[in-house]
PDB file of C-alpha atoms in Angstrom:
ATOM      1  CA  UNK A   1       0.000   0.000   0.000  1.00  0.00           C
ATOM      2  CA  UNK A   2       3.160   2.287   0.723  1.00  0.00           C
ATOM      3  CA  UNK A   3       4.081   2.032  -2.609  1.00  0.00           C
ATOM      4  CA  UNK A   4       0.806   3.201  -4.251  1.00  0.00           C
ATOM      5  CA  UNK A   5       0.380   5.854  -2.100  1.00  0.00           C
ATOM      6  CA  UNK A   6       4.343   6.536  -3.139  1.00  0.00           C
ATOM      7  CA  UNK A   7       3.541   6.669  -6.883  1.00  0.00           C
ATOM      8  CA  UNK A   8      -0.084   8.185  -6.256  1.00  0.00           C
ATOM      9  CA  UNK A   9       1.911  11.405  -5.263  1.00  0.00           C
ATOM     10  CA  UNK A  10       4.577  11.674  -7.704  1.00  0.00           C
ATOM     11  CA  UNK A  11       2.310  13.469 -10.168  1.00  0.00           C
ATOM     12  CA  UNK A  12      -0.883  15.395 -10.375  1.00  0.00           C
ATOM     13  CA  UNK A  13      -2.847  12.070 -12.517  1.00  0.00           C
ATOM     14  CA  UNK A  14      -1.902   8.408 -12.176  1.00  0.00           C
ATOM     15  CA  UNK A  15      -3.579   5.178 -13.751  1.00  0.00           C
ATOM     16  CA  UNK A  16      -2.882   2.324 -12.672  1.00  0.00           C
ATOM     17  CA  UNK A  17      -3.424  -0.467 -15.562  1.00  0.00           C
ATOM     18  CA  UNK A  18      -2.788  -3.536 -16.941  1.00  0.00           C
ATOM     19  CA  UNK A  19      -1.762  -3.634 -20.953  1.00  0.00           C
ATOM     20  CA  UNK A  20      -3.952  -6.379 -21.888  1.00  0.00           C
ATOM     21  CA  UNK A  21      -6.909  -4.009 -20.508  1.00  0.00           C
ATOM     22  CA  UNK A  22      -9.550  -2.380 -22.792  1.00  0.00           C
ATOM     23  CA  UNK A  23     -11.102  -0.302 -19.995  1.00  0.00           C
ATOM     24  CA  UNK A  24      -7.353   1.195 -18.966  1.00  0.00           C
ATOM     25  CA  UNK A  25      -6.494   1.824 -22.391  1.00  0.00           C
ATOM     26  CA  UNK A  26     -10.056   3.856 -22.596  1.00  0.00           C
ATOM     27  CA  UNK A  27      -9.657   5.479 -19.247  1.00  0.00           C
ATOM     28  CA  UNK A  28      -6.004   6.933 -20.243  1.00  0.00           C
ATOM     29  CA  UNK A  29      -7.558   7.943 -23.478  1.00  0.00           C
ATOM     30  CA  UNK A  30      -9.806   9.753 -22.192  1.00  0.00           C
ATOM     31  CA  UNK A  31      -7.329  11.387 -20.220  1.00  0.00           C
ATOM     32  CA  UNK A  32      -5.111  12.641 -23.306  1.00  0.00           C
ATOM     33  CA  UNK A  33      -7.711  13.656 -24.747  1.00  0.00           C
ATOM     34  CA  UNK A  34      -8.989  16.040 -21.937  1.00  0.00           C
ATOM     35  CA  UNK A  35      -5.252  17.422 -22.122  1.00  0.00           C
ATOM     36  CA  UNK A  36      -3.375  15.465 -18.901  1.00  0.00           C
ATOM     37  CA  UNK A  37      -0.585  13.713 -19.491  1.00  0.00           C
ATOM     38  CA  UNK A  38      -0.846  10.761 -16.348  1.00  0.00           C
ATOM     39  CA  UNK A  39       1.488   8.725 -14.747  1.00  0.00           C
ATOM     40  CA  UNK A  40       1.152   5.445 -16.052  1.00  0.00           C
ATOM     41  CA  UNK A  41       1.704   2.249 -14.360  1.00  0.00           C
ATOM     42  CA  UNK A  42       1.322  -0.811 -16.060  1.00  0.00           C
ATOM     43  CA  UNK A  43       0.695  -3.627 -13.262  1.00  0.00           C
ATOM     44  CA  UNK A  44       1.592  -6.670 -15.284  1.00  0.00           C
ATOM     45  CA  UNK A  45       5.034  -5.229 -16.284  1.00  0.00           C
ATOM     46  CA  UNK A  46       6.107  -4.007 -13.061  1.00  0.00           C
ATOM     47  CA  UNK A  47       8.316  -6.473 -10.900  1.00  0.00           C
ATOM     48  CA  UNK A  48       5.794  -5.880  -7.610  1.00  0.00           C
ATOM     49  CA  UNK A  49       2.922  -5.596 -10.165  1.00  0.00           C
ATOM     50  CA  UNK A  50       0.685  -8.450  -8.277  1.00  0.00           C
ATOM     51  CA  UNK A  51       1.695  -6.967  -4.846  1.00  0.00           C
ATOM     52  CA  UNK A  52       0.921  -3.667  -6.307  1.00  0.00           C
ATOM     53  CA  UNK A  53      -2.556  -5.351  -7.505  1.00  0.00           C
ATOM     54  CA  UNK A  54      -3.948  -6.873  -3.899  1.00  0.00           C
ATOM     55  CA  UNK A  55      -2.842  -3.390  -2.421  1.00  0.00           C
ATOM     56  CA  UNK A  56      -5.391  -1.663  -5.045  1.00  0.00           C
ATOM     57  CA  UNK A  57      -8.125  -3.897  -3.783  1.00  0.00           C
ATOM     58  CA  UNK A  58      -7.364  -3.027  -0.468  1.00  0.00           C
ATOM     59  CA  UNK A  59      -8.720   0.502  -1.340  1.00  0.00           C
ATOM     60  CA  UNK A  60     -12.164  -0.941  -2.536  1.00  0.00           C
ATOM     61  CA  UNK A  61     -10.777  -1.137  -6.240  1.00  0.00           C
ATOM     62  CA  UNK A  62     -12.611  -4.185  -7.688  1.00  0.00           C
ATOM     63  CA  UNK A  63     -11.337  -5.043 -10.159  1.00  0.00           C
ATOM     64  CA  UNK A  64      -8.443  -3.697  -9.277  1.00  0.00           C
ATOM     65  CA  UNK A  65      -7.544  -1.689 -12.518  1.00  0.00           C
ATOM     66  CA  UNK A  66      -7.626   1.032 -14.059  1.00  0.00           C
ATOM     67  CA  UNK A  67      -7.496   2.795 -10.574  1.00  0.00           C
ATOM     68  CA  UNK A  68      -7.215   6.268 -10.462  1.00  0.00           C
ATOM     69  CA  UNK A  69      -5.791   8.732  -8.422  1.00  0.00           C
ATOM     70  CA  UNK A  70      -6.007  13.077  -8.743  1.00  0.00           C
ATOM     71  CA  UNK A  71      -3.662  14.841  -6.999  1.00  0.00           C
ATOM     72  CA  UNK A  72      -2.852  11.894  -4.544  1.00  0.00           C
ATOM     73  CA  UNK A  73      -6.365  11.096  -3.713  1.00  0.00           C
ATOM     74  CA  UNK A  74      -8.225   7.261  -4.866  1.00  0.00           C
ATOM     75  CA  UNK A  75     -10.635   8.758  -7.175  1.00  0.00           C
ATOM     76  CA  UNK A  76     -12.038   4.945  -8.455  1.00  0.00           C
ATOM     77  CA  UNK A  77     -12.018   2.760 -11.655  1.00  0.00           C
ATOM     78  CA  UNK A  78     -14.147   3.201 -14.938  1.00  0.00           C
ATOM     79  CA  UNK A  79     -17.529   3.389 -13.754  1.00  0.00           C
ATOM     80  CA  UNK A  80     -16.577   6.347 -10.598  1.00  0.00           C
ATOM     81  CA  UNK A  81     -14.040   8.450 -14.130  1.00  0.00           C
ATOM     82  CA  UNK A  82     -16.830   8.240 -16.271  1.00  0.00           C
ATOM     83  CA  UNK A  83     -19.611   9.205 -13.743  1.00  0.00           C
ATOM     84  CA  UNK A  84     -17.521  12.043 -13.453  1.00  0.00           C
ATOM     85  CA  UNK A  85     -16.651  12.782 -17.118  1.00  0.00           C
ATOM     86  CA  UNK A  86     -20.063  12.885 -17.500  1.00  0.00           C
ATOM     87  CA  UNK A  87     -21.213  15.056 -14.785  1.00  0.00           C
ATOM     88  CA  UNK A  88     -18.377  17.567 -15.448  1.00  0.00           C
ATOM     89  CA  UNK A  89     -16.055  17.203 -12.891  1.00  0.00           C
ATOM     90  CA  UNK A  90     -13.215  15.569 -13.634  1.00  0.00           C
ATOM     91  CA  UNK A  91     -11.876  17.965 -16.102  1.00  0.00           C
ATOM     92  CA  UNK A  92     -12.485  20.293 -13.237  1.00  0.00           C
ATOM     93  CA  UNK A  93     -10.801  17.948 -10.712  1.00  0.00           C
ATOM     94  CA  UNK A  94      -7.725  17.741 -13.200  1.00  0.00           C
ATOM     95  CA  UNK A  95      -8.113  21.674 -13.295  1.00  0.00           C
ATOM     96  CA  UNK A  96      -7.535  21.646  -9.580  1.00  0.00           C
ATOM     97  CA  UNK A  97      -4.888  19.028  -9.000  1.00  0.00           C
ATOM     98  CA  UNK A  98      -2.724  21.250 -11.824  1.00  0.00           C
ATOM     99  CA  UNK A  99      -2.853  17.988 -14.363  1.00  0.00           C
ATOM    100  CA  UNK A 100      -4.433  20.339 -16.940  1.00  0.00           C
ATOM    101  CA  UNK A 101      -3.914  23.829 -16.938  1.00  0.00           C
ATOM    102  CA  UNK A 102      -6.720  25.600 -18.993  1.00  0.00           C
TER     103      UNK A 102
END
């Protein structure tokens, strides 16, 4: 858990994925395209990636990627970015946390 918090705080937007995921690969799409440029951590090409993985389910991810975190804090996995994509807020959220600056 350490070491998600760690890399959750390196930079104003991190995703955590997997490669072989459709949903992550939408979720940091969505992301370019709203003008962030996120951390990026591929679970299954890290050396702790499974580690990594049960400590992201430990925070109520399920399943456990893409998980998303704004300026350090858990914001969720597809279904919580989207809800907020939708209502508005996340491009506001990535307004705040200095991911996007406009």
């Amino acid at each position: 858990m350490d070491r998600i918090r760690e890399l959750a705080s390196k930079k104003a937007a991190v995703i955590f994925t997997k490669s072989s995921c459709c949903m992550c690969y939408s979720i940091k799409q969505l992301f370019y395209e709203l003008g962030a440029s996120p951390a990026v951590h591929e679970l299954d090409k890290e050396a702790r990636g499974r580690e990594m993985e049960l400590a992201l389910r430990g925070l109520g991810c399920n399943p456990s990627v893409p998980a998303v975190f704004i300026g350090g804090v858990f914001v969720g996995s597809t279904t919580d970015v989207i809800s907020l994509h939708v209502d508005g807020s996340l491009k506001q959220m990535l307004i705040d946390a200095k991911a996007i600056w406009f």
